[in-house]
Amino acid sequence: MPMIAVLAAAAALAAPCDLEAPSGKGSCTRAAVDRLKINDLQAIGTHNSYKLAISPAQMKLLRGADPKQADALDYVHPPLVEQLDAGARQLELDLLDDPQGGRYASPLAMKIANDLPYDLEPLKRPGLKVMHAQDIDYRSNCPLFSVCLQQIRDWSKAHPDHVPLLILINLKEGGLKLPGAVQAPAFDAAAMDRVDAEIRSVFAPADLITPDAIQGRRKTLREAALAGAWPTLKAARGKVMFALDAPENQVAIYRGARRSLEGRAMFVNIEEASPAAAYITLNDPKEQAGRIAAAVKAGLIVRTRADADTVEARTDDRRRQNAAFASGAQYVSTDYMRPDTRLGPYQAALPGGGVARRNPVR
């Protein structure tokens, strides 16, 4: 390619542009963008994306018992499809195991203060449930994991040019230490298999970006990620990848005796030196800025957070989100893609606008 053309292409990609913009729109061409790898992007997403507000009377109960925790849980998200329409390209779902069904269909807080209607029928069905805390913060846009997945799949099929969606999965165990509270069982190997099975029951292999697809013939997933084995945006548009954002003990159960993640549907949050490393959660973009930048430059995909526990929203503090976007993390999570007018004007948005941009570190 002549040097003038090379410089022109580099200038186009260096300028602000939306990686989902149709060809000819914005300051970069689709052809140039599509040659980028998926770890060359940066997009915004949401934390606990399923979450509805705790009812007023139940929030009053919580605030009387633990004001700080009440503040931390006082946020809400619209339906998943609305978030995707607004530009979220990372979603987060918390799962609770319930193979027989009905375990979480009688929340303790509802027994004490039943002030706001909520349909408990989906919770009576067998299958993995989606909620934050089963006895107090149980209201969900899609209480059944399978339904959440179907909503994401249907949106994806209707928008085949979207950059890859990252779906983070948390696994909830235990519960409140109060009389009448329900304990969520631990995720054993069989429960881990059920998570993968539900994902694969909704998404066809061609719709997923999996650890096996990235590892290919290399000895480990980490080796593949560091060698740049991620697909291009052209190949990855319209696809979805899942990551288990879990503590070490849960990751170990999910991984089992595998060298990396052979046969699994999800990537895992794991130390950068692990043979299974390709994705990592580093949620503090100020304290962990150096580690995030190093991981991104090496070839890993990173998620961080622009805000947490409603703290930034209550003071309109943008320093954390500025650090998050500058860090190079590919996916930056927020509770405020739109402001919460009760708290103030705070909002997190991708610098320069648009849905996804070229990664500032890569």
PDB file of C-alpha atoms in Angstrom, residues 67-234:
ATOM      1  CA  PRO A  67     -28.300   2.863  55.455  1.00  0.00           C
ATOM      2  CA  LYS A  68     -25.004   2.423  53.600  1.00  0.00           C
ATOM      3  CA  GLN A  69     -26.162  -0.798  51.965  1.00  0.00           C
ATOM      4  CA  ALA A  70     -29.478   0.841  51.090  1.00  0.00           C
ATOM      5  CA  ASP A  71     -27.643   3.631  49.262  1.00  0.00           C
ATOM      6  CA  ALA A  72     -25.477   1.100  47.407  1.00  0.00           C
ATOM      7  CA  LEU A  73     -28.535  -0.812  46.140  1.00  0.00           C
ATOM      8  CA  ASP A  74     -30.634   2.214  45.213  1.00  0.00           C
ATOM      9  CA  TYR A  75     -30.275   2.041  41.426  1.00  0.00           C
ATOM     10  CA  VAL A  76     -32.341   0.612  38.575  1.00  0.00           C
ATOM     11  CA  HIS A  77     -31.993  -0.382  34.921  1.00  0.00           C
ATOM     12  CA  PRO A  78     -34.506  -0.449  32.053  1.00  0.00           C
ATOM     13  CA  PRO A  79     -35.180  -3.705  30.160  1.00  0.00           C
ATOM     14  CA  LEU A  80     -32.174  -5.341  28.503  1.00  0.00           C
ATOM     15  CA  VAL A  81     -33.358  -4.501  25.002  1.00  0.00           C
ATOM     16  CA  GLU A  82     -33.633  -0.800  25.884  1.00  0.00           C
ATOM     17  CA  GLN A  83     -30.074  -0.866  27.205  1.00  0.00           C
ATOM     18  CA  LEU A  84     -28.825  -2.499  24.011  1.00  0.00           C
ATOM     19  CA  ASP A  85     -30.749   0.020  21.930  1.00  0.00           C
ATOM     20  CA  ALA A  86     -29.103   2.815  23.942  1.00  0.00           C
ATOM     21  CA  GLY A  87     -25.630   1.475  23.129  1.00  0.00           C
ATOM     22  CA  ALA A  88     -24.769  -0.986  25.904  1.00  0.00           C
ATOM     23  CA  ARG A  89     -22.447  -3.653  24.514  1.00  0.00           C
ATOM     24  CA  GLN A  90     -21.736  -5.362  27.811  1.00  0.00           C
ATOM     25  CA  LEU A  91     -24.404  -6.722  30.141  1.00  0.00           C
ATOM     26  CA  GLU A  92     -24.123  -8.413  33.525  1.00  0.00           C
ATOM     27  CA  LEU A  93     -26.401 -11.131  34.908  1.00  0.00           C
ATOM     28  CA  ASP A  94     -26.350 -12.639  38.413  1.00  0.00           C
ATOM     29  CA  LEU A  95     -27.418 -16.295  38.537  1.00  0.00           C
ATOM     30  CA  LEU A  96     -28.879 -18.358  41.358  1.00  0.00           C
ATOM     31  CA  ASP A  97     -29.279 -22.107  40.971  1.00  0.00           C
ATOM     32  CA  ASP A  98     -32.816 -23.490  41.203  1.00  0.00           C
ATOM     33  CA  PRO A  99     -33.084 -26.832  39.366  1.00  0.00           C
ATOM     34  CA  GLN A 100     -36.408 -27.801  40.978  1.00  0.00           C
ATOM     35  CA  GLY A 101     -37.967 -24.329  40.847  1.00  0.00           C
ATOM     36  CA  GLY A 102     -39.717 -22.311  43.534  1.00  0.00           C
ATOM     37  CA  ARG A 103     -36.767 -21.841  45.896  1.00  0.00           C
ATOM     38  CA  TYR A 104     -36.928 -18.026  45.616  1.00  0.00           C
ATOM     39  CA  ALA A 105     -40.668 -17.591  45.008  1.00  0.00           C
ATOM     40  CA  SER A 106     -41.492 -16.257  48.481  1.00  0.00           C
ATOM     41  CA  PRO A 107     -39.051 -13.415  49.275  1.00  0.00           C
ATOM     42  CA  LEU A 108     -38.715 -12.499  52.937  1.00  0.00           C
ATOM     43  CA  ALA A 109     -39.063  -8.746  52.323  1.00  0.00           C
ATOM     44  CA  MET A 110     -42.330  -9.300  50.450  1.00  0.00           C
ATOM     45  CA  LYS A 111     -43.728 -11.186  53.433  1.00  0.00           C
ATOM     46  CA  ILE A 112     -42.920  -8.224  55.678  1.00  0.00           C
ATOM     47  CA  ALA A 113     -43.845  -5.339  53.365  1.00  0.00           C
ATOM     48  CA  ASN A 114     -45.800  -6.254  50.237  1.00  0.00           C
ATOM     49  CA  ASP A 115     -46.321  -2.737  48.876  1.00  0.00           C
ATOM     50  CA  LEU A 116     -45.609  -3.136  45.159  1.00  0.00           C
ATOM     51  CA  PRO A 117     -46.891  -5.895  42.832  1.00  0.00           C
ATOM     52  CA  TYR A 118     -44.318  -8.282  41.378  1.00  0.00           C
ATOM     53  CA  ASP A 119     -44.991 -11.417  39.336  1.00  0.00           C
ATOM     54  CA  LEU A 120     -43.492 -14.368  41.212  1.00  0.00           C
ATOM     55  CA  GLU A 121     -44.763 -17.019  38.781  1.00  0.00           C
ATOM     56  CA  PRO A 122     -41.506 -17.203  36.748  1.00  0.00           C
ATOM     57  CA  LEU A 123     -39.651 -17.987  39.966  1.00  0.00           C
ATOM     58  CA  LYS A 124     -41.729 -21.125  40.438  1.00  0.00           C
ATOM     59  CA  ARG A 125     -40.375 -22.663  37.232  1.00  0.00           C
ATOM     60  CA  PRO A 126     -37.230 -24.833  37.276  1.00  0.00           C
ATOM     61  CA  GLY A 127     -34.067 -23.244  35.954  1.00  0.00           C
ATOM     62  CA  LEU A 128     -31.414 -20.671  36.726  1.00  0.00           C
ATOM     63  CA  LYS A 129     -32.787 -17.423  38.142  1.00  0.00           C
ATOM     64  CA  VAL A 130     -31.538 -13.865  37.639  1.00  0.00           C
ATOM     65  CA  MET A 131     -31.651 -11.510  40.633  1.00  0.00           C
ATOM     66  CA  HIS A 132     -29.331  -9.661  42.980  1.00  0.00           C
ATOM     67  CA  ALA A 133     -30.371 -10.898  46.423  1.00  0.00           C
ATOM     68  CA  GLN A 134     -33.211 -13.361  46.749  1.00  0.00           C
ATOM     69  CA  ASP A 135     -34.907 -12.004  49.876  1.00  0.00           C
ATOM     70  CA  ILE A 136     -34.528  -8.224  49.556  1.00  0.00           C
ATOM     71  CA  ASP A 137     -33.263  -7.218  46.074  1.00  0.00           C
ATOM     72  CA  TYR A 138     -35.093  -9.837  44.033  1.00  0.00           C
ATOM     73  CA  ARG A 139     -36.897  -7.761  41.401  1.00  0.00           C
ATOM     74  CA  SER A 140     -35.563  -8.430  37.917  1.00  0.00           C
ATOM     75  CA  ASN A 141     -36.314  -7.381  34.349  1.00  0.00           C
ATOM     76  CA  CYS A 142     -35.932 -11.038  33.346  1.00  0.00           C
ATOM     77  CA  PRO A 143     -36.022 -13.402  36.330  1.00  0.00           C
ATOM     78  CA  LEU A 144     -35.337 -16.488  34.186  1.00  0.00           C
ATOM     79  CA  PHE A 145     -31.835 -16.822  32.733  1.00  0.00           C
ATOM     80  CA  SER A 146     -33.244 -18.494  29.628  1.00  0.00           C
ATOM     81  CA  VAL A 147     -35.537 -15.518  29.001  1.00  0.00           C
ATOM     82  CA  CYS A 148     -32.692 -13.014  29.444  1.00  0.00           C
ATOM     83  CA  LEU A 149     -30.668 -14.999  26.904  1.00  0.00           C
ATOM     84  CA  GLN A 150     -33.574 -15.094  24.455  1.00  0.00           C
ATOM     85  CA  GLN A 151     -34.002 -11.324  24.687  1.00  0.00           C
ATOM     86  CA  ILE A 152     -30.299 -10.778  23.992  1.00  0.00           C
ATOM     87  CA  ARG A 153     -30.330 -13.278  21.111  1.00  0.00           C
ATOM     88  CA  ASP A 154     -33.405 -11.752  19.494  1.00  0.00           C
ATOM     89  CA  TRP A 155     -31.924  -8.252  19.715  1.00  0.00           C
ATOM     90  CA  SER A 156     -28.643  -9.505  18.282  1.00  0.00           C
ATOM     91  CA  LYS A 157     -30.381 -11.177  15.353  1.00  0.00           C
ATOM     92  CA  ALA A 158     -32.247  -7.946  14.636  1.00  0.00           C
ATOM     93  CA  HIS A 159     -28.972  -5.952  14.707  1.00  0.00           C
ATOM     94  CA  PRO A 160     -26.431  -8.198  12.944  1.00  0.00           C
ATOM     95  CA  ASP A 161     -23.822  -5.434  12.573  1.00  0.00           C
ATOM     96  CA  HIS A 162     -23.312  -4.857  16.286  1.00  0.00           C
ATOM     97  CA  VAL A 163     -19.817  -5.178  17.733  1.00  0.00           C
ATOM     98  CA  PRO A 164     -19.436  -8.252  19.977  1.00  0.00           C
ATOM     99  CA  LEU A 165     -21.564  -8.263  23.101  1.00  0.00           C
ATOM    100  CA  LEU A 166     -19.855  -9.278  26.326  1.00  0.00           C
ATOM    101  CA  ILE A 167     -22.213 -10.912  28.833  1.00  0.00           C
ATOM    102  CA  LEU A 168     -20.749 -11.169  32.329  1.00  0.00           C
ATOM    103  CA  ILE A 169     -22.057 -13.916  34.583  1.00  0.00           C
ATOM    104  CA  ASN A 170     -21.901 -13.808  38.391  1.00  0.00           C
ATOM    105  CA  LEU A 171     -22.903 -16.846  40.458  1.00  0.00           C
ATOM    106  CA  LYS A 172     -24.710 -16.088  43.723  1.00  0.00           C
ATOM    107  CA  GLU A 173     -24.537 -18.422  46.721  1.00  0.00           C
ATOM    108  CA  GLY A 174     -25.717 -18.175  50.342  1.00  0.00           C
ATOM    109  CA  GLY A 175     -28.011 -15.391  51.508  1.00  0.00           C
ATOM    110  CA  LEU A 176     -29.171 -13.286  54.439  1.00  0.00           C
ATOM    111  CA  LYS A 177     -28.543 -14.665  57.929  1.00  0.00           C
ATOM    112  CA  LEU A 178     -32.079 -14.002  59.111  1.00  0.00           C
ATOM    113  CA  PRO A 179     -34.958 -16.281  60.173  1.00  0.00           C
ATOM    114  CA  GLY A 180     -37.040 -17.135  57.136  1.00  0.00           C
ATOM    115  CA  ALA A 181     -34.354 -16.205  54.624  1.00  0.00           C
ATOM    116  CA  VAL A 182     -33.564 -18.606  51.794  1.00  0.00           C
ATOM    117  CA  GLN A 183     -30.023 -19.770  51.109  1.00  0.00           C
ATOM    118  CA  ALA A 184     -28.877 -20.154  47.514  1.00  0.00           C
ATOM    119  CA  PRO A 185     -26.994 -23.427  46.977  1.00  0.00           C
ATOM    120  CA  ALA A 186     -23.366 -23.489  45.934  1.00  0.00           C
ATOM    121  CA  PHE A 187     -22.578 -23.997  42.265  1.00  0.00           C
ATOM    122  CA  ASP A 188     -21.072 -27.461  41.959  1.00  0.00           C
ATOM    123  CA  ALA A 189     -19.789 -29.023  38.732  1.00  0.00           C
ATOM    124  CA  ALA A 190     -23.283 -30.085  37.666  1.00  0.00           C
ATOM    125  CA  ALA A 191     -24.633 -26.557  38.178  1.00  0.00           C
ATOM    126  CA  MET A 192     -21.759 -25.139  36.129  1.00  0.00           C
ATOM    127  CA  ASP A 193     -22.697 -27.513  33.337  1.00  0.00           C
ATOM    128  CA  ARG A 194     -26.288 -26.269  33.523  1.00  0.00           C
ATOM    129  CA  VAL A 195     -25.119 -22.696  32.988  1.00  0.00           C
ATOM    130  CA  ASP A 196     -23.262 -23.710  29.825  1.00  0.00           C
ATOM    131  CA  ALA A 197     -26.215 -25.821  28.701  1.00  0.00           C
ATOM    132  CA  GLU A 198     -28.655 -22.917  28.990  1.00  0.00           C
ATOM    133  CA  ILE A 199     -26.324 -20.655  27.013  1.00  0.00           C
ATOM    134  CA  ARG A 200     -25.945 -23.244  24.260  1.00  0.00           C
ATOM    135  CA  SER A 201     -29.684 -23.956  24.225  1.00  0.00           C
ATOM    136  CA  VAL A 202     -30.324 -20.357  23.139  1.00  0.00           C
ATOM    137  CA  PHE A 203     -27.249 -19.415  21.098  1.00  0.00           C
ATOM    138  CA  ALA A 204     -26.084 -21.442  18.121  1.00  0.00           C
ATOM    139  CA  PRO A 205     -22.343 -22.180  17.890  1.00  0.00           C
ATOM    140  CA  ALA A 206     -22.022 -19.676  15.042  1.00  0.00           C
ATOM    141  CA  ASP A 207     -23.416 -16.929  17.294  1.00  0.00           C
ATOM    142  CA  LEU A 208     -20.811 -17.367  20.040  1.00  0.00           C
ATOM    143  CA  ILE A 209     -17.185 -16.393  20.548  1.00  0.00           C
ATOM    144  CA  THR A 210     -15.876 -19.227  22.736  1.00  0.00           C
ATOM    145  CA  PRO A 211     -12.552 -20.076  24.380  1.00  0.00           C
ATOM    146  CA  ASP A 212     -12.076 -22.974  21.958  1.00  0.00           C
ATOM    147  CA  ALA A 213     -12.560 -20.682  18.964  1.00  0.00           C
ATOM    148  CA  ILE A 214      -9.816 -18.372  20.243  1.00  0.00           C
ATOM    149  CA  GLN A 215      -7.419 -21.082  21.421  1.00  0.00           C
ATOM    150  CA  GLY A 216      -7.541 -22.992  18.158  1.00  0.00           C
ATOM    151  CA  ARG A 217      -4.500 -25.285  17.889  1.00  0.00           C
ATOM    152  CA  ARG A 218      -2.398 -23.425  20.417  1.00  0.00           C
ATOM    153  CA  LYS A 219      -1.486 -25.140  23.675  1.00  0.00           C
ATOM    154  CA  THR A 220      -3.288 -22.677  25.932  1.00  0.00           C
ATOM    155  CA  LEU A 221      -5.906 -19.970  25.711  1.00  0.00           C
ATOM    156  CA  ARG A 222      -3.457 -17.430  27.138  1.00  0.00           C
ATOM    157  CA  GLU A 223      -0.944 -18.198  24.408  1.00  0.00           C
ATOM    158  CA  ALA A 224      -3.629 -17.590  21.787  1.00  0.00           C
ATOM    159  CA  ALA A 225      -4.816 -14.324  23.351  1.00  0.00           C
ATOM    160  CA  LEU A 226      -1.298 -12.955  23.639  1.00  0.00           C
ATOM    161  CA  ALA A 227      -0.608 -13.974  20.037  1.00  0.00           C
ATOM    162  CA  GLY A 228      -3.539 -11.878  18.806  1.00  0.00           C
ATOM    163  CA  ALA A 229      -5.896 -14.742  17.975  1.00  0.00           C
ATOM    164  CA  TRP A 230      -9.032 -12.675  18.577  1.00  0.00           C
ATOM    165  CA  PRO A 231     -11.258 -12.386  15.505  1.00  0.00           C
ATOM    166  CA  THR A 232     -11.596  -9.214  13.466  1.00  0.00           C
ATOM    167  CA  LEU A 233     -14.632  -7.019  13.905  1.00  0.00           C
ATOM    168  CA  LYS A 234     -15.819  -8.116  10.481  1.00  0.00           C
TER     169      LYS A 234
END
